[in-house]
XYZ file of C-alpha atoms in Angstrom:
109
model
C -4.557 4.184 -13.348
C -3.614 1.752 -9.892
C -3.227 1.423 -6.095
C -0.414 2.088 -4.565
C -0.524 -0.233 -1.279
C 2.200 0.202 1.632
C 2.641 -1.815 4.306
C 1.007 -0.209 7.544
C -2.238 -0.907 5.217
C -1.053 -4.443 3.910
C -0.584 -5.130 7.537
C -3.754 -3.495 8.446
C -5.533 -5.378 6.161
C -4.077 -8.966 7.421
C -5.144 -7.802 11.131
C -8.736 -6.885 10.768
C -9.372 -9.602 7.566
C -10.455 -6.783 5.747
C -11.193 -7.583 2.070
C -9.408 -5.418 -0.845
C -11.548 -7.435 -3.880
C -12.546 -4.466 -5.345
C -9.660 -2.593 -5.634
C -8.639 -1.253 -9.564
C -4.481 -2.533 -10.657
C -3.248 -3.320 -6.999
C 0.295 -2.336 -7.180
C 3.095 -2.045 -4.815
C 6.278 -0.562 -4.446
C 9.538 -3.026 -4.768
C 10.967 -1.840 -0.958
C 7.850 -3.077 0.189
C 8.073 -6.587 0.437
C 11.864 -6.183 1.052
C 10.021 -4.327 4.768
C 7.228 -7.252 4.820
C 9.915 -9.774 4.840
C 10.013 -10.275 8.757
C 9.011 -13.238 10.921
C 5.984 -12.137 12.043
C 2.350 -13.680 11.236
C 1.141 -10.366 9.355
C 4.195 -10.142 7.735
C 4.537 -13.777 6.255
C -0.384 -13.009 5.518
C 0.973 -10.199 3.222
C 3.627 -11.651 1.046
C 1.005 -14.678 0.153
C -1.781 -11.982 -0.731
C 0.787 -10.026 -3.022
C 1.114 -13.320 -3.711
C -2.637 -14.766 -4.906
C -3.590 -11.934 -5.359
C -0.677 -11.171 -8.295
C -0.243 -7.326 -7.205
C 1.643 -5.522 -9.792
C 4.930 -4.892 -8.556
C 6.525 -1.037 -9.256
C 10.850 -1.209 -9.659
C 12.282 1.762 -8.047
C 15.519 2.622 -6.889
C 16.328 1.783 -3.391
C 17.904 3.862 -1.996
C 14.803 6.081 -0.449
C 12.739 5.342 1.515
C 9.279 3.618 0.731
C 7.475 6.843 1.425
C 9.484 9.142 -0.495
C 9.518 6.813 -3.435
C 5.193 5.910 -3.130
C 5.322 9.435 -3.700
C 7.466 9.839 -7.177
C 5.389 6.762 -8.238
C 2.264 7.904 -7.665
C 0.581 9.823 -10.033
C -3.289 12.158 -10.203
C -5.189 9.301 -11.439
C -4.030 6.746 -8.778
C -5.071 5.617 -5.033
C -2.816 5.425 -2.666
C -3.561 3.058 0.690
C -2.051 3.797 3.164
C -2.264 4.317 7.395
C 1.098 6.957 7.418
C -0.504 10.365 8.240
C 2.655 12.420 7.257
C 2.209 9.749 4.117
C -1.951 10.985 3.245
C -0.663 15.136 3.784
C 1.430 14.508 1.460
C -0.285 13.063 -1.504
C -3.542 15.243 -0.171
C -1.178 18.377 -1.243
C -0.182 16.350 -4.431
C -3.952 16.080 -5.122
C -4.105 12.455 -5.865
C -6.308 10.112 -3.746
C -6.002 8.532 -0.941
C -7.754 4.699 0.594
C -7.569 4.039 4.799
C -8.135 1.386 7.165
C -10.914 3.142 9.462
C -12.851 0.756 12.689
C -10.457 -1.459 11.818
C -13.605 -2.740 9.326
C -13.667 -0.971 5.996
C -11.388 0.911 3.494
C -13.082 4.652 3.079
C -11.393 7.939 0.732
């Protein structure tokens, strides 16, 4: 079981200073790092968080968008951390658990 975090979720965690210590086996898709290589302070902080917490980086073929890669790599026991409504709907169709940032204060299923 792993928790795959997408770019928007990571940015929101940084932006609202939400603790993610409780996440099991935090992982990211390699293309997420590409998306975070932007000159914004939240993106830089997200990259530092990935390094500090030693997130597992899931290698992919980078010819797809991150949402499709997450769907491809997620299995039934995994948890996906995302804010994306379309991705959440697609994940629920596959019976994959989703967590999101709520009220700018905490994460929830």
